[in-house]
Structure formats: structure tokens, C-alpha cells
XYZ file of C-alpha atoms in Angstrom:
549
model
C 69.382 130.665 150.639
C 70.577 131.438 147.041
C 70.563 134.743 145.998
C 69.139 134.758 142.266
C 67.036 137.402 140.246
C 63.370 137.589 140.445
C 61.762 134.740 138.498
C 60.424 135.529 134.899
C 57.725 133.765 132.909
C 58.609 133.213 129.435
C 56.366 135.947 127.514
C 56.105 133.217 124.862
C 55.584 129.149 125.295
C 57.783 127.647 122.286
C 56.633 124.655 120.074
C 53.262 123.132 121.182
C 52.187 125.150 122.801
C 51.897 128.513 120.803
C 51.035 128.039 117.297
C 49.609 129.780 114.558
C 46.287 127.930 113.912
C 45.323 129.172 117.751
C 44.239 127.081 120.489
C 45.558 123.711 121.608
C 44.014 120.822 122.989
C 45.935 118.016 124.514
C 43.863 115.077 124.353
C 46.094 112.680 124.379
C 47.711 111.908 127.675
C 46.494 113.866 130.427
C 44.063 116.577 128.769
C 44.220 120.104 129.121
C 44.036 123.611 126.762
C 46.486 125.461 125.520
C 45.894 128.764 124.717
C 47.637 131.255 122.183
C 50.119 133.467 124.530
C 48.673 131.701 127.747
C 51.922 131.159 130.222
C 50.403 127.535 131.642
C 47.546 125.211 130.106
C 43.993 125.237 131.595
C 43.261 121.317 133.020
C 40.396 120.250 131.511
C 37.056 118.374 133.773
C 36.838 114.829 132.947
C 33.056 115.624 131.093
C 34.798 118.030 129.380
C 37.988 115.793 128.437
C 34.816 113.237 127.101
C 33.182 116.276 125.237
C 36.362 117.514 123.344
C 37.567 113.934 122.775
C 34.723 112.641 121.028
C 34.321 116.203 119.111
C 37.635 115.640 117.797
C 37.467 112.036 116.802
C 33.640 111.705 116.440
C 33.387 115.210 114.377
C 29.898 116.688 114.616
C 27.477 115.506 116.798
C 23.943 116.458 117.426
C 23.525 117.786 121.250
C 21.135 114.931 122.168
C 23.965 112.367 121.422
C 26.082 114.872 123.819
C 23.778 114.719 126.344
C 22.947 111.291 126.063
C 26.808 110.362 126.250
C 27.943 112.724 128.713
C 24.353 112.752 131.214
C 23.193 109.041 130.172
C 19.533 108.315 132.176
C 19.071 112.122 132.361
C 16.208 113.485 130.731
C 16.379 115.635 127.368
C 15.637 118.330 129.234
C 17.955 118.322 132.232
C 20.505 117.166 129.982
C 20.570 119.720 127.822
C 20.616 122.891 130.008
C 24.011 120.404 131.612
C 25.153 120.164 128.271
C 24.178 124.280 127.581
C 26.103 125.141 131.309
C 29.236 123.137 130.281
C 29.642 124.650 127.334
C 29.021 128.782 129.199
C 31.413 127.484 131.779
C 34.215 125.532 129.447
C 34.172 129.467 127.084
C 34.434 131.364 130.428
C 37.379 129.602 131.329
C 39.245 129.394 127.890
C 38.262 132.984 127.204
C 37.037 131.665 124.060
C 34.325 129.120 122.011
C 35.843 126.471 122.036
C 32.823 124.507 120.558
C 30.674 125.880 117.692
C 27.267 125.233 116.808
C 23.596 124.990 117.698
C 21.086 121.465 117.299
C 24.900 120.154 115.866
C 27.713 121.146 117.989
C 31.718 120.247 116.833
C 35.385 122.096 117.619
C 35.399 125.502 117.021
C 37.360 126.879 113.889
C 40.889 127.046 114.950
C 41.148 124.675 117.561
C 43.672 122.181 117.302
C 44.424 118.644 118.978
C 46.948 115.972 119.654
C 45.215 112.951 118.479
C 45.459 112.610 114.545
C 48.501 110.632 115.016
C 48.110 109.587 118.523
C 48.354 106.191 119.816
C 46.749 107.126 123.324
C 43.326 108.865 123.478
C 42.988 110.594 127.084
C 45.608 109.031 128.469
C 44.736 106.393 131.753
C 41.378 108.576 132.086
C 38.482 106.406 133.018
C 34.825 108.293 133.225
C 32.819 107.831 135.602
C 29.291 109.276 134.396
C 29.021 105.920 132.478
C 27.120 104.699 129.479
C 28.365 104.952 126.421
C 31.386 106.563 127.218
C 33.877 103.827 128.570
C 32.996 101.542 125.407
C 33.722 104.366 123.550
C 36.328 104.948 124.864
C 38.065 101.532 125.162
C 36.997 100.818 121.373
C 39.192 103.619 120.096
C 41.827 102.807 122.410
C 42.281 99.364 121.269
C 41.816 100.791 117.448
C 44.902 102.944 117.708
C 46.978 100.305 119.705
C 45.896 97.827 116.978
C 47.441 100.631 114.519
C 50.681 101.132 116.523
C 51.349 97.109 117.103
C 51.205 97.081 113.201
C 53.266 99.224 113.045
C 55.919 97.783 115.512
C 55.533 94.830 114.083
C 56.267 96.282 110.384
C 59.479 98.205 111.888
C 60.665 95.547 113.389
C 60.471 93.506 109.827
C 61.994 95.976 108.144
C 64.831 96.077 110.641
C 65.211 92.067 110.197
C 65.010 92.247 106.571
C 68.203 94.610 107.180
C 69.582 92.274 109.611
C 69.773 95.446 112.141
C 69.215 92.952 115.548
C 69.608 95.777 117.850
C 67.001 98.061 116.216
C 64.951 94.940 115.382
C 64.812 94.016 119.042
C 63.972 97.228 119.723
C 60.809 97.582 118.034
C 60.102 93.591 119.130
C 60.426 94.704 122.852
C 58.173 97.430 122.187
C 55.348 95.610 120.690
C 56.148 93.178 123.775
C 55.570 95.371 126.160
C 52.044 96.943 124.603
C 51.159 93.127 124.551
C 52.630 91.008 126.997
C 49.927 87.960 126.581
C 50.693 87.861 123.162
C 52.360 84.351 121.681
C 52.768 86.227 118.285
C 55.139 89.260 120.078
C 57.225 86.966 122.553
C 58.356 84.765 119.449
C 59.285 87.843 117.860
C 61.654 88.296 120.657
C 62.922 84.764 120.683
C 63.384 84.777 117.127
C 65.457 87.849 116.872
C 67.922 86.694 119.574
C 68.655 83.646 117.588
C 68.822 85.288 114.080
C 71.293 87.518 115.900
C 72.810 84.683 117.269
C 72.165 84.953 120.868
C 70.848 81.714 121.552
C 71.159 81.818 125.645
C 68.945 85.608 125.411
C 66.699 83.608 122.824
C 65.957 80.864 125.330
C 65.316 83.832 128.110
C 62.785 85.159 126.343
C 60.810 81.790 125.969
C 61.006 80.987 129.469
C 59.732 84.642 129.976
C 57.009 83.820 127.198
C 55.872 80.147 129.369
C 56.271 81.811 132.883
C 53.794 85.190 131.772
C 50.830 82.708 130.230
C 51.300 80.241 133.428
C 51.125 83.000 135.762
C 48.130 85.057 134.113
C 46.015 82.764 131.775
C 46.765 79.565 132.880
C 47.910 78.292 129.456
C 51.313 76.678 127.927
C 52.975 77.859 124.787
C 51.242 76.786 121.468
C 53.192 74.207 118.884
C 54.441 77.561 117.008
C 56.447 78.262 119.509
C 57.689 75.399 120.920
C 58.394 74.350 117.671
C 60.864 78.097 117.537
C 62.505 76.605 120.707
C 63.273 73.322 119.424
C 64.952 75.150 116.905
C 67.112 77.289 119.668
C 67.796 74.522 121.943
C 69.418 72.449 119.025
C 71.284 75.129 117.876
C 75.508 75.143 118.417
C 78.095 77.505 117.231
C 79.898 77.043 114.377
C 82.669 74.679 114.245
C 85.848 76.865 113.501
C 84.058 80.216 114.589
C 84.126 82.349 118.514
C 81.886 82.005 120.430
C 80.202 86.047 120.552
C 81.560 87.347 124.325
C 79.577 90.299 125.613
C 81.608 93.103 127.100
C 82.792 92.729 130.429
C 80.289 94.082 133.105
C 82.288 97.001 134.084
C 82.540 98.361 130.740
C 78.777 98.893 130.569
C 79.397 100.424 134.233
C 82.608 101.170 135.737
C 82.679 100.535 139.195
C 84.568 103.322 140.351
C 83.728 107.082 139.715
C 87.304 107.963 139.057
C 88.181 111.343 138.842
C 85.108 112.800 140.380
C 86.232 112.615 144.247
C 86.779 116.304 144.405
C 83.506 117.576 142.688
C 81.475 114.915 145.533
C 83.541 116.654 148.256
C 82.271 120.429 146.953
C 78.542 118.759 146.972
C 78.908 117.033 150.153
C 79.930 120.289 151.795
C 77.640 122.556 149.832
C 75.364 120.010 151.199
C 75.329 120.217 154.441
C 75.507 124.367 153.835
C 71.815 123.927 152.259
C 73.286 125.628 149.184
C 72.038 125.000 145.447
C 74.438 122.723 143.530
C 75.048 123.315 139.812
C 76.941 120.952 137.691
C 77.555 121.476 134.186
C 79.669 120.063 131.576
C 79.410 118.667 127.988
C 78.008 115.093 126.829
C 79.315 112.194 128.317
C 81.199 113.819 131.342
C 79.432 111.437 133.902
C 77.228 113.907 135.016
C 74.061 112.312 135.066
C 75.758 108.957 136.907
C 77.449 111.121 139.184
C 74.530 113.000 140.021
C 72.022 109.599 140.456
C 75.179 108.168 142.987
C 74.988 111.105 145.174
C 70.804 111.261 145.141
C 71.368 107.418 145.879
C 73.661 108.488 149.184
C 71.984 111.074 150.224
C 68.003 109.667 149.766
C 67.173 112.453 147.413
C 64.659 112.799 145.194
C 65.634 112.769 141.547
C 64.019 113.227 138.439
C 65.130 114.891 135.645
C 64.070 116.632 131.881
C 63.227 114.542 128.968
C 63.882 115.546 124.961
C 61.274 117.556 123.743
C 60.166 119.041 127.070
C 60.787 122.184 125.182
C 57.655 121.903 123.201
C 55.606 121.985 126.282
C 54.806 124.218 128.993
C 55.346 123.141 132.778
C 56.390 119.812 131.293
C 59.539 119.229 132.956
C 58.613 120.471 136.602
C 55.245 118.596 136.288
C 57.166 115.334 135.885
C 59.395 116.850 139.339
C 55.890 116.896 140.832
C 55.359 113.543 140.244
C 58.514 112.164 141.993
C 57.181 113.350 145.328
C 55.789 110.403 147.095
C 51.843 110.143 146.707
C 51.714 110.663 150.852
C 53.091 113.917 150.894
C 51.194 115.027 147.739
C 48.259 114.325 149.778
C 48.986 115.964 152.649
C 49.736 119.593 151.252
C 47.307 122.480 152.263
C 43.481 121.935 149.803
C 44.847 125.265 148.499
C 47.947 124.433 147.726
C 47.058 121.030 146.141
C 44.126 123.045 144.064
C 47.006 125.234 142.367
C 49.341 122.436 141.565
C 46.354 120.935 139.924
C 47.257 123.249 136.918
C 49.757 120.997 136.690
C 48.618 117.550 138.220
C 44.722 117.481 136.981
C 44.177 114.518 139.709
C 45.044 116.927 142.428
C 41.867 118.939 141.857
C 39.491 119.333 144.685
C 36.186 118.637 144.171
C 35.995 118.282 141.076
C 37.337 121.633 140.077
C 39.768 123.158 138.544
C 41.960 125.959 139.783
C 40.984 129.833 137.588
C 42.949 130.501 134.934
C 46.344 131.429 135.570
C 46.202 135.728 134.850
C 47.784 138.592 137.110
C 50.847 138.672 139.317
C 49.000 137.846 142.297
C 47.762 134.887 140.619
C 51.134 133.904 139.442
C 52.390 134.606 142.941
C 50.292 131.667 144.587
C 50.770 129.186 141.953
C 54.670 129.540 142.542
C 54.499 129.887 146.158
C 52.267 126.637 146.174
C 55.371 125.195 144.183
C 58.164 126.247 146.459
C 55.455 124.661 149.346
C 55.429 121.292 148.105
C 59.638 120.955 148.231
C 59.792 122.790 151.065
C 62.800 121.278 153.468
C 62.963 118.249 150.277
C 66.571 117.230 149.115
C 66.214 116.957 145.087
C 68.522 116.758 142.392
C 67.091 117.677 139.043
C 69.178 116.343 135.771
C 69.393 117.229 132.646
C 68.155 120.877 132.613
C 68.977 121.571 129.648
C 66.152 119.872 127.903
C 63.476 121.528 129.972
C 60.950 124.517 129.141
C 61.359 128.034 129.282
C 58.161 127.928 131.919
C 59.529 125.071 134.039
C 63.249 127.112 134.388
C 61.182 130.142 135.291
C 59.174 128.015 138.568
C 62.279 126.194 139.144
C 64.573 129.313 139.534
C 61.324 130.554 141.448
C 61.210 126.966 143.829
C 65.167 127.038 144.529
C 65.284 130.488 145.502
C 62.458 131.007 147.928
C 62.833 128.114 150.134
C 65.900 126.546 152.589
C 66.405 123.261 150.799
C 69.022 120.710 149.277
C 69.099 121.038 145.898
C 71.840 119.647 142.813
C 70.639 120.530 138.882
C 72.990 119.455 136.078
C 72.909 120.620 132.533
C 74.507 121.383 129.056
C 74.704 125.320 128.797
C 76.197 124.506 125.398
C 73.058 122.613 124.737
C 70.759 124.915 126.645
C 68.092 127.194 125.382
C 69.064 131.286 126.002
C 66.805 131.130 128.820
C 68.561 128.212 130.526
C 71.951 130.638 129.619
C 71.054 133.487 130.843
C 70.271 131.390 134.069
C 73.179 129.488 134.104
C 75.155 133.085 134.003
C 72.807 133.846 137.097
C 73.861 131.424 139.330
C 77.323 131.066 138.380
C 77.726 134.968 139.362
C 75.895 134.490 143.005
C 78.448 133.767 145.634
C 76.303 131.556 147.619
C 76.206 128.894 144.775
C 78.267 126.158 144.387
C 78.935 125.556 140.125
C 80.840 122.797 139.457
C 81.770 122.387 135.580
C 82.898 118.753 135.098
C 85.879 118.054 133.363
C 87.617 115.526 130.992
C 89.961 112.665 132.718
C 93.624 113.626 132.482
C 95.916 110.594 131.510
C 96.364 109.298 135.000
C 92.881 109.344 135.719
C 91.915 107.613 132.438
C 94.951 105.090 133.238
C 93.122 104.444 136.733
C 89.775 104.296 134.851
C 90.946 101.250 132.692
C 92.819 99.788 135.339
C 89.390 99.523 137.160
C 87.582 97.597 134.167
C 90.030 94.363 134.777
C 90.091 94.556 131.079
C 90.885 90.637 129.860
C 94.450 91.118 128.152
C 94.714 94.548 127.776
C 97.864 96.637 128.264
C 96.406 99.601 129.958
C 100.361 101.928 129.739
C 99.922 101.356 125.680
C 96.001 102.159 125.347
C 95.682 105.434 128.194
C 97.173 107.526 125.670
C 95.604 106.002 122.750
C 92.170 106.415 124.321
C 92.547 109.927 125.346
C 93.931 111.364 122.344
C 90.927 109.609 120.707
C 87.570 110.647 123.522
C 89.404 114.082 124.659
C 89.220 112.420 128.631
C 85.235 112.441 128.151
C 84.295 108.499 129.844
C 81.587 108.062 127.717
C 83.446 108.363 124.092
C 86.055 106.020 125.883
C 84.014 103.619 127.298
C 82.100 103.163 124.151
C 85.083 103.452 121.919
C 86.266 100.506 124.501
C 82.754 98.525 123.528
C 82.981 99.131 120.220
C 86.708 98.259 120.265
C 85.487 94.400 122.514
C 82.656 93.710 119.804
C 85.514 93.796 116.913
C 88.600 91.874 118.752
C 85.716 89.003 119.467
C 85.090 88.710 115.635
C 88.892 87.961 115.862
C 91.063 85.127 117.094
C 93.308 86.240 119.632
C 94.430 88.569 122.564
C 93.011 91.813 122.566
C 95.497 94.286 120.643
C 97.456 96.894 122.902
C 96.623 99.478 122.112
C 93.184 97.925 120.949
C 91.487 98.578 117.383
C 89.005 101.393 117.818
C 86.597 101.875 114.968
C 83.823 104.770 114.522
C 81.388 104.795 117.126
C 77.722 105.035 116.037
C 75.977 106.432 118.941
C 79.157 108.868 119.696
C 78.911 109.785 116.344
C 75.746 111.307 116.337
C 76.151 113.642 119.569
C 78.934 114.710 117.937
C 76.641 115.561 114.445
C 74.318 116.918 116.858
C 76.904 119.352 118.278
C 78.309 120.326 115.441
C 74.751 121.177 113.521
C 74.951 124.240 116.381
C 78.109 125.854 115.139
C 78.722 128.246 112.423
C 79.478 127.762 108.910
C 83.034 128.797 109.038
C 83.647 126.212 112.773
C 81.806 123.603 110.305
C 84.796 123.892 107.580
C 87.200 124.228 110.364
C 86.410 120.993 111.895
C 86.053 119.243 108.637
C 89.424 120.195 107.656
C 90.728 119.609 111.578
C 89.467 115.801 111.267
C 91.205 115.765 107.692
C 93.816 116.889 108.242
C 94.678 114.821 112.125
C 97.032 114.540 113.405
C 99.396 116.755 111.270
C 96.563 119.503 111.529
C 97.929 122.951 112.217
C 96.346 126.588 112.289
C 98.723 127.494 109.473
C 97.651 124.816 107.066
C 93.626 125.031 108.346
C 94.377 129.139 107.075
C 95.684 127.482 104.169
C 93.255 125.493 102.917
C 90.272 127.533 103.484
C 92.593 130.863 102.567
C 91.754 132.232 105.680
C 94.317 134.825 107.633
C 95.631 132.554 111.041
């Protein structure tokens, strides 16, 4: 088993977990409460979630109306008593009042919630108490869905006016995902593909619309949709202009993992020995592709952290838990399920949440339950640099406590101080395999280009240019190729050798984020190098910046 320092929960959780204003209610998705200075959240039961969401959205409400909402069909005295007990239990679990008032109740002062700007209410929860609860919840969700659809429609229209077809299509597809039976949404996708010059994609969008309407409602597209179809079908390429082509599929996903044979062998050996593998490197080196292919070959469970996780305690680890097969979660002992219900409220036993996570013994039980859920599993966890600190501490405990096969990927330079400390500890451990991914060499760039089978490309001439432009970073190299293909597609003749490589917006944004982490002096030096290239030298920089060498 890996030898690592004992896990330590963070003293505070950044972002939305800890607010100066006090308590934070999470009511948009899985209902829970974040308390100031707490190391974990407090899951909310069904009635507590409905009560708090109602007060957050409807404001101050008489007790009688709340009892009718939460306990429909119950006499007034019994309802008032049930509400009083509910509020007492909620106060005891939270350690403070979340609701205030006597005959009229409202959220207590200092209690914040996330429903002001959210497009959801209580996630997918369907309350079982009956009465007015479900109709009210459905109305509120529909109202918010309408607001979101209107916003997406406007965003798509703004992007269309700017002729930013890719961005307009992103918003159009988001709208279609929300309203899959809306012909207007289908027409929006068809129209944008047509305006972007992609007749085939526009026709496919009509086929999806026709099939969806036929399968789900037994209807045919209306006259407006059919008129748009007729316009698309009658369209033809303008005379004298080349037909727009897409980059080869091999450029979008290279058929081989070039230059990664050595890391794969090391991962294979460590996997067989049940040793932790830490795969690190800067963005674009192919960690996710390598880890994903390895997970598929080994039949391993795969999940990952995402941008924004750092603002919510245990967001990353909760996603990892949800990646476990449902039958395996249901087969866990009741005590373990009860502990894990802190992160997955749907695992509550008999409708009761686990008690607050307070004291060392409670933390040990919680950590042990998380470790038991992954005992003997083969797990690949991607993008550790996005993970919140609480998930890092829990993951460290789980990985170190039970023998299993674990592969973690990260960009250490973009992680939090807690991650950097963890990576240093793991890197120093003798029985942990740390594999830093390196950029491609010139020979490997040539091999990659040859594997792509790019029509008309002189590999020998292009490889040195692309190596110099990309620094051997596979993502930068492939994005440059795709941008170069798009440019050449607008010009007559064969692809140039070496190809013309324009600036790539996606890569530029990534580099800008990395540069933003540098000191002011380092940024000045980078600007000097960019302007002076290819004549840059340390002596030149020292002269321009008035600094000693």
C-alpha cells in the first residue's frame, strides 16, 4: 500500500462553502446546507428541502399555509405540532436557526441560498407528500426553464448577428436539449447549419427533428419547418468557390498514442503491483487520452474533477462515488450507506440523514466508509487539479487505507497549495509511481504526423515547424493543424509544406490562463520573448527590460 502522510481535512473550504454572510443553502440541485467553518455539508430531508425552498422563493409564509403544504390532509393541530418538531430537529442538526418567526415564518437573517440565479429547483426531487407541493415545484421549474430558454434564444441570436456560427450552434443545441420537442428549437439548429454553409449538417438536423416528432408525439414537421427544408435542399455551392471540408478524423483523434509507450508500460507494471500511479504534466500533453485508453483497456472505473469543484466541498469525490455501479452501492452495509449519505442523500437509510460530521471519531467513520466503497476497485481519477480540498483529503485517505489500483492525473502547476503539498508527498514516497508526461520529440512529431495520413503534407518539412510552434505539446500541435486545415480549405491548391499555422483561439486562451499565474516580471519577460522571436536572447531581454542578466 502507498505510504503517505495521514489525511488532514482543510481548516476551511473555499468559495461557496464558506461565506461571510453565514449559512448557505444549496437548493438548486441536491439539497444541503453549508455551515460557516464546517468541513462538510448537512444533507436535507425531503420536507426540510421543500420548506426552505418555499421560504427562499415565496418569502414569509403563515405557519398554517406551511403545514397544509408539508402535511396535506392533516388536521391543523397535528400539522402545527409536526412543523414545530421539524423546525426543532433542523435547528439541532444545523446548530443554529435556519427559519425564524412565530406565526409567520421566513428564512433566518444571514441565511443565503442559490435559487436567485439558478435555472433549477431541488434538482430532480419529486416530493412524496402530495398536496400542492408537486404542482408548485413544477410551475417554478417551468418558469425557470422558460427564462433559461429565452436567454439561450437571445444568446444564439446575438452570436448569429455576429456570424459566430460555432458559438450560435452551441447555444442552439443547449436550447434543443432543454426543449427536444420544440420545432422552433430544431429549426434554429437547421438554420444555423445552413447559414454556416454546412448543408449536410442542416439536412441531418431536419432528419432528427422529423424522427423525434414521429417517435414521441406521432406528428409531422409543420409548414415553416418544411419550407426551411426546401430552402436547404435547393442550396448548392456557389460557382468558383471550393467546397468547405472538415479536417480528417485522424486529426480530431489521432489513431495512435505516439510517444506514450514507456508511460503505458510503467502504468501496467504498477497496476499489477497495486501501486498508486500519479500521471502529471501541463495541459495538452495527453493525460486524459492516455488515462482514458488505459482505463478502457483495464476495465477500470473512470471519473474526474471539473472546473468549479474547488468552490464546493466534496464535489469531486461525490462525482467519483456516483460513478460506482448502483448495485455495488446498494450492496454496501447499512452503516456505510448512512455515512456516505452525507455526500449522496439518496442513500439515506429510512429517510434519516447521518448526524453532523463533528469530532475525530465521526471523521474516521466517514473516511473508512468512503474507503470501503472503493475496496478492491480499479479507479482512474482525472484532472485532480480541479478538485476541492475536502475531496483531496478524503481521496488521500481512501487511496492510502486499502490496497487497490488507482491512477490519478493532474497538472501540478495549476493546482491549489493543498494539491501541491499532496503531489510532493506522493512524489517522495518510494512505493508510488510518479510519471511526468513529457513533450514529444522531433522523431515523435514525425511519427504522429505520419499516423494522421494528412493529404499533401510534407512530413519532413512540417515536423520541425510544428515542433517549434507547439513545443512538442500534442494539443497545441493538433489544434494548429486543424486551424491550418481550415485556412487552407479557403485557398486553392495543395496544403503547403510546412503548412500555414494561424493563431489558435483555444490554445491562446489556455496559454493566457497559464501566463496570468506568473509574476509581473515573468509576464514582461514572456512579452519580450514573443515580440523578439526568433531573435530572442537573454542579453536582449536584459537590455529591453533594463535588468541585469
